[in-house]
Amino acid sequence: GGDILISAKDTSVIGSLVGSVSGSRGASIGAAVAVNTIVNDIFAYTKESDLGAGRDIRLTADNLTVIGNLVISGAVGKYVAIGGAVAVNTVVNRTEAYISGTTTPMPEISAGNNIAINASDRSVIVAVAGGLSIGVTESGGGSGSIGVSVAVTNTHNTTKAYISGSSVTSNGTIDLDATSSSLIVSVAVAGSLGVVTGGGGVVGAGAGAVSVNIIDNTIESYISGNSQITAQTGAVLLNATDNSDIIAIGGALSLGFAIGGGGGGGLTIGASVAVNRIDNTLQSYISGSTITAGDAVALDAASASDIISVTSAGAIGGAGGSSVGLMFSGAGSGSDNRVENTVKSYISDFVDE
């Protein structure tokens, strides 16, 4: 009469460094793209099985996912320069620990001490994308420079700890715990420089940074399916917990100068945009089951979500010479941040004996 231990664990790590540099006496284009995807299924379970342990029964499903990437692009051209960096990161995990049955009679699980069913998912993504372009031309010519940086990050994880369609008996406590933690750190920066020398030239420079970050997770701890649950001297505890954080930084700077005796002109534009969403569903519930407990029956669903977003943009233009020069500059930045979680803890069609 010892323990019965069922465990499934996974650690997945991706680290990527992508860079691109280009130069030309005419037009120059530099691009760097990184696409990282992790899709995991981590299950610890007993299904359609009768089990008896003299001490504890523990089912543990644990997942750790880490993605880190740096994407940098640079372009230098005499007339036209375009530099772009794109980072796309996606994590889709299913982490589940459970006791399940669909047959009649239902499976019987018993432990002399405690029964613990734990599912835990931790996802960390750090993405840095930077694009820089420099365009320089001489008298009477035109120079165009565009720098773009895009970072898109998404987590769509499911974490569950549950008992369904089973008879479960413990002399101590029966504890179901589903925990999810997601952290996204996203940095997108872009810069552009356009210069015309010698007079009479036209310069255009634009820089744009875009950051899109989405956390959309499901965390559930439940007892369902007409299960018969008995904690003879202990409690029946169900917990669903989530901690989600997004830190997003975006910056864009555009510089344009027309210098010379003929008076030049041009346009510089800088823009930075961040879109951040946390839309998680947490549930801790008992449905259509019979619970017998020597101590408390307690259900808890708790969520903590934070978004920190910083966006900035700048545009500087200058035109000078012996003749009149015109230079137009514009910059704008903005962020759209939303937390729209659904958190439920409830009992339905339940018999407490």
C-alpha positions as a printed Julia matrix, in Angstrom:
353×3 Matrix{Float64}:
   0.0    0.0     0.0
   2.15   2.84   -1.25
   1.52   5.79   -3.57
   0.24   5.86   -7.12
   1.98   8.61   -9.07
   1.11   9.54  -12.65
   3.12  12.36  -14.17
   3.56  14.01  -17.58
   6.01  16.89  -18.01
   7.29  18.88  -20.96
   9.74  21.74  -21.4
   9.94  23.38  -24.81
  12.4   26.16  -25.63
  12.94  28.06  -28.87
  15.64  30.69  -29.24
  16.08  32.45  -32.58
  18.26  35.23  -33.91
  17.5   36.49  -37.4
  19.31  39.38  -39.06
  19.47  40.97  -42.47
  21.71  43.77  -43.76
  21.7   45.09  -47.33
  23.45  47.91  -49.13
  23.35  49.27  -52.66
  24.35  52.29  -54.72
  20.79  52.3   -56.02
  17.84  50.71  -54.24
  18.34  48.54  -51.18
  15.86  46.25  -49.44
  16.56  44.33  -46.24
  14.06  41.98  -44.59
  14.22  39.64  -41.6
  11.37  37.31  -40.61
  11.06  34.86  -37.7
   8.05  32.57  -37.22
   8.04  30.38  -34.1
   5.24  27.95  -33.18
   4.92  25.53  -30.26
   1.97  23.12  -30.04
   2.04  20.62  -27.16
  -0.33  18.1   -25.54
   0.59  17.1   -21.99
  -1.82  14.64  -20.35
  -1.6   12.76  -17.03
  -4.67  10.59  -16.52
  -6.37   7.38  -15.59
  -9.29   6.34  -17.76
 -11.72   3.44  -17.37
  -9.48   2.02  -14.63
  -9.94   0.84  -11.05
  -7.09   1.98   -8.79
  -6.37   1.57   -5.08
  -3.48   3.12   -3.14
  -2.55   2.62    0.49
  -1.33   6.21    0.72
  -1.62   9.0    -1.91
  -2.73   9.18   -5.52
  -1.22  12.07   -7.47
  -1.73  12.99  -11.13
   0.49  15.8   -12.37
   0.63  17.41  -15.82
   3.23  20.17  -16.09
   4.29  22.27  -19.06
   6.9   25.0   -19.51
   7.19  26.86  -22.83
   9.8   29.52  -23.57
  10.3   31.45  -26.81
  12.92  34.14  -27.22
  13.71  35.81  -30.52
  15.59  38.8   -31.85
  14.87  39.96  -35.4
  16.89  42.83  -36.89
  16.93  44.23  -40.4
  18.95  47.08  -41.9
  19.12  48.6   -45.38
  21.32  51.35  -46.84
  20.68  52.68  -50.34
  21.76  55.66  -52.44
  18.24  56.4   -53.62
  15.8   54.02  -51.94
  16.22  51.98  -48.76
  13.62  49.7   -47.16
  14.29  47.77  -43.96
  11.71  45.48  -42.38
  11.65  43.07  -39.42
   8.78  40.71  -38.59
   8.48  38.37  -35.6
   5.49  36.02  -35.22
   5.2   33.74  -32.16
   2.38  31.31  -31.39
   1.9   28.93  -28.47
  -0.97  26.43  -28.34
  -0.74  23.99  -25.41
  -3.15  21.53  -23.84
  -2.19  20.52  -20.31
  -4.61  18.19  -18.55
  -4.66  15.96  -15.47
  -7.79  13.91  -14.92
  -9.68  10.85  -13.78
 -12.27   9.8   -16.33
 -14.81   7.11  -16.97
 -17.65   6.53  -19.41
 -18.64   2.94  -18.61
 -21.22   1.41  -16.27
 -20.36   0.6   -13.56
 -18.05   3.61  -13.34
 -14.35   3.23  -12.48
 -13.46   3.17   -8.76
 -10.46   5.08   -7.42
  -9.48   4.92   -3.73
  -6.6    6.26   -1.63
  -5.7    5.71    2.02
  -4.58   9.34    2.35
  -5.03  12.15   -0.19
  -5.81  12.47   -3.89
  -4.27  15.39   -5.82
  -4.91  16.24   -9.47
  -2.7   19.07  -10.7
  -2.36  20.67  -14.15
   0.06  23.56  -14.65
   1.05  25.56  -17.73
   3.67  28.31  -17.91
   4.36  30.19  -21.13
   6.96  32.93  -21.59
   7.51  34.75  -24.88
  10.04  37.54  -25.44
  10.12  39.07  -28.92
  12.29  41.94  -30.11
  11.99  43.24  -33.68
  13.9   46.18  -35.15
  14.01  47.66  -38.65
  16.35  50.44  -39.83
  16.72  52.07  -43.22
  19.06  54.79  -44.51
  18.74  56.46  -47.9
  21.25  59.06  -49.09
  21.55  60.77  -52.46
  23.33  63.74  -53.97
  22.45  67.04  -55.61
  19.16  67.34  -57.41
  18.09  63.81  -56.69
  15.56  62.09  -54.51
  15.97  59.87  -51.5
  13.4   57.56  -49.94
  13.75  55.56  -46.74
  11.24  53.26  -45.02
  11.76  51.3   -41.79
   9.11  48.87  -40.53
   8.96  46.58  -37.52
   6.13  44.15  -36.67
   5.8   41.82  -33.67
   2.79  39.49  -33.33
   2.48  37.17  -30.33
  -0.37  34.84  -29.36
  -0.97  32.23  -26.65
  -3.98  29.96  -26.77
  -3.55  27.43  -23.97
  -5.97  25.06  -22.27
  -5.29  23.84  -18.73
  -7.65  21.43  -16.96
  -7.81  19.36  -13.78
 -10.98  17.29  -13.48
 -12.88  14.17  -12.47
 -15.62  12.89  -14.78
 -17.81   9.79  -14.63
 -15.88   8.16  -11.79
 -16.2    7.03   -8.18
 -13.35   8.56   -6.16
 -12.8    7.91   -2.45
 -10.11   9.29   -0.15
  -9.55   9.08    3.59
  -8.05  12.57    3.4
  -8.38  15.5     0.99
  -9.32  15.49   -2.68
  -7.66  18.46   -4.39
  -8.03  19.55   -8.04
  -5.8   22.42   -9.13
  -5.5   24.01  -12.6
  -2.95  26.82  -12.92
  -1.91  28.9   -15.92
   0.72  31.62  -16.21
   1.46  33.58  -19.39
   4.0   36.37  -19.91
   4.52  38.25  -23.17
   7.27  40.84  -23.57
   7.16  42.49  -26.99
   9.47  45.2   -28.31
   9.04  46.62  -31.81
  11.22  49.54  -32.94
  11.76  51.1   -36.35
  13.89  53.92  -37.69
  14.43  55.62  -41.01
  16.82  58.3   -42.28
  16.62  60.04  -45.63
  19.2   62.61  -46.74
  19.62  64.67  -49.91
  22.77  66.77  -50.24
  23.77  69.36  -52.78
  20.48  71.23  -53.1
  17.29  70.89  -55.09
  16.51  67.43  -53.86
  13.46  65.73  -52.45
  13.56  63.39  -49.47
  10.97  61.05  -47.98
  11.36  59.03  -44.8
   8.88  56.84  -42.93
   9.13  54.61  -39.87
   6.43  52.35  -38.45
   6.28  49.93  -35.51
   3.37  47.57  -34.85
   2.95  45.25  -31.85
  -0.01  42.84  -31.51
  -0.22  40.62  -28.41
  -3.04  38.26  -27.49
  -3.49  35.94  -24.51
  -6.54  33.7   -24.88
  -6.39  30.85  -22.36
  -8.88  28.44  -20.8
  -8.37  27.19  -17.24
 -10.81  24.75  -15.66
 -11.08  22.69  -12.49
 -14.24  20.62  -12.22
 -16.13  17.5   -11.19
 -18.83  16.29  -13.57
 -20.44  13.33  -15.28
 -22.39  11.92  -12.32
 -19.2   11.33  -10.36
 -19.38   9.98   -6.8
 -16.8   11.79   -4.66
 -16.02  10.92   -1.01
 -13.41  12.66    1.17
 -14.02  10.81    4.45
 -12.09  13.09    6.83
 -10.87  15.87    4.57
 -12.05  18.56    2.17
 -12.91  18.62   -1.51
 -11.05  21.54   -3.08
 -11.26  22.88   -6.64
  -9.03  25.73   -7.81
  -8.62  27.46  -11.17
  -5.93  30.16  -11.2
  -4.56  32.41  -13.92
  -1.83  35.03  -14.07
  -1.43  36.83  -17.4
   0.88  39.74  -18.17
   1.69  41.69  -21.33
   4.52  44.2   -21.58
   4.55  45.92  -24.97
   6.99  48.61  -26.12
   6.79  50.23  -29.54
   8.83  53.06  -30.97
   9.33  54.69  -34.36
  11.62  57.56  -35.4
  11.83  59.1   -38.85
  14.47  61.65  -39.91
  14.65  63.51  -43.21
  17.03  66.26  -44.32
  17.46  68.16  -47.58
  20.66  70.16  -47.49
  22.3   72.28  -50.15
  22.3   75.48  -52.14
  19.16  74.76  -54.15
  16.7   74.39  -51.29
  15.04  71.04  -50.98
  11.93  69.56  -49.5
  10.28  66.4   -48.39
   8.13  64.5   -45.92
   8.9   62.45  -42.79
   6.37  60.27  -40.98
   6.67  58.19  -37.83
   3.96  55.93  -36.37
   3.77  53.38  -33.57
   0.76  51.19  -32.72
   0.2   48.52  -30.06
  -2.84  46.24  -29.72
  -3.01  44.1   -26.57
  -5.73  41.65  -25.54
  -6.21  39.36  -22.56
  -9.33  37.24  -22.93
  -9.2   34.26  -20.59
 -11.91  31.9   -19.37
 -11.63  30.45  -15.86
 -14.08  28.0   -14.35
 -14.2   26.04  -11.11
 -17.38  24.01  -10.8
 -19.23  20.88   -9.75
 -21.94  19.64  -12.05
 -24.27  16.63  -11.81
 -22.25  14.83   -9.15
 -22.51  13.65   -5.54
 -20.0   14.96   -3.0
 -19.42  13.58    0.51
 -16.83  15.47    2.57
 -15.69  15.27    6.2
 -14.53  18.89    5.91
 -15.27  21.76    3.51
 -16.29  21.7    -0.13
 -14.57  24.76   -1.6
 -14.4   26.11   -5.14
 -12.21  29.01   -6.21
 -11.52  30.72   -9.53
  -9.04  33.61   -9.5
  -7.53  35.7   -12.28
  -4.85  38.4   -12.25
  -4.15  40.22  -15.53
  -1.91  43.19  -16.27
  -1.05  45.11  -19.43
   1.8   47.6   -19.61
   2.02  49.33  -22.98
   4.39  52.11  -24.07
   4.26  53.53  -27.59
   6.15  56.51  -28.97
   6.81  58.01  -32.38
   8.87  60.9   -33.7
   9.47  62.63  -37.0
  12.09  65.28  -37.66
  12.65  67.02  -40.97
  14.92  69.82  -42.1
  15.5   71.67  -45.36
  18.05  74.39  -45.93
  20.07  76.21  -48.51
  20.26  79.51  -50.43
  16.69  78.95  -51.69
  13.5   78.25  -49.78
  13.11  74.68  -48.62
   9.97  72.94  -47.37
   9.86  69.93  -45.11
   6.75  68.34  -43.61
   6.89  66.08  -40.55
   4.24  64.06  -38.75
   4.26  61.5   -35.96
   1.62  59.54  -34.09
   1.39  56.71  -31.6
  -1.43  54.84  -29.92
  -2.37  51.67  -28.09
  -5.57  49.68  -27.64
  -5.53  47.57  -24.48
  -8.34  45.33  -23.3
  -8.81  42.77  -20.53
 -12.01  40.77  -21.0
 -11.81  37.73  -18.76
 -14.65  35.4   -17.81
 -14.32  33.99  -14.28
 -16.87  31.54  -12.88
 -17.14  29.41   -9.76
 -20.4   27.51   -9.37
 -22.33  24.37   -8.44
 -25.15  22.92  -10.53
 -27.21  19.71  -10.22
 -25.18  18.84   -7.15
 -25.84  16.6    -4.16
 -23.88  17.3    -0.93
 -24.01  14.39    1.48
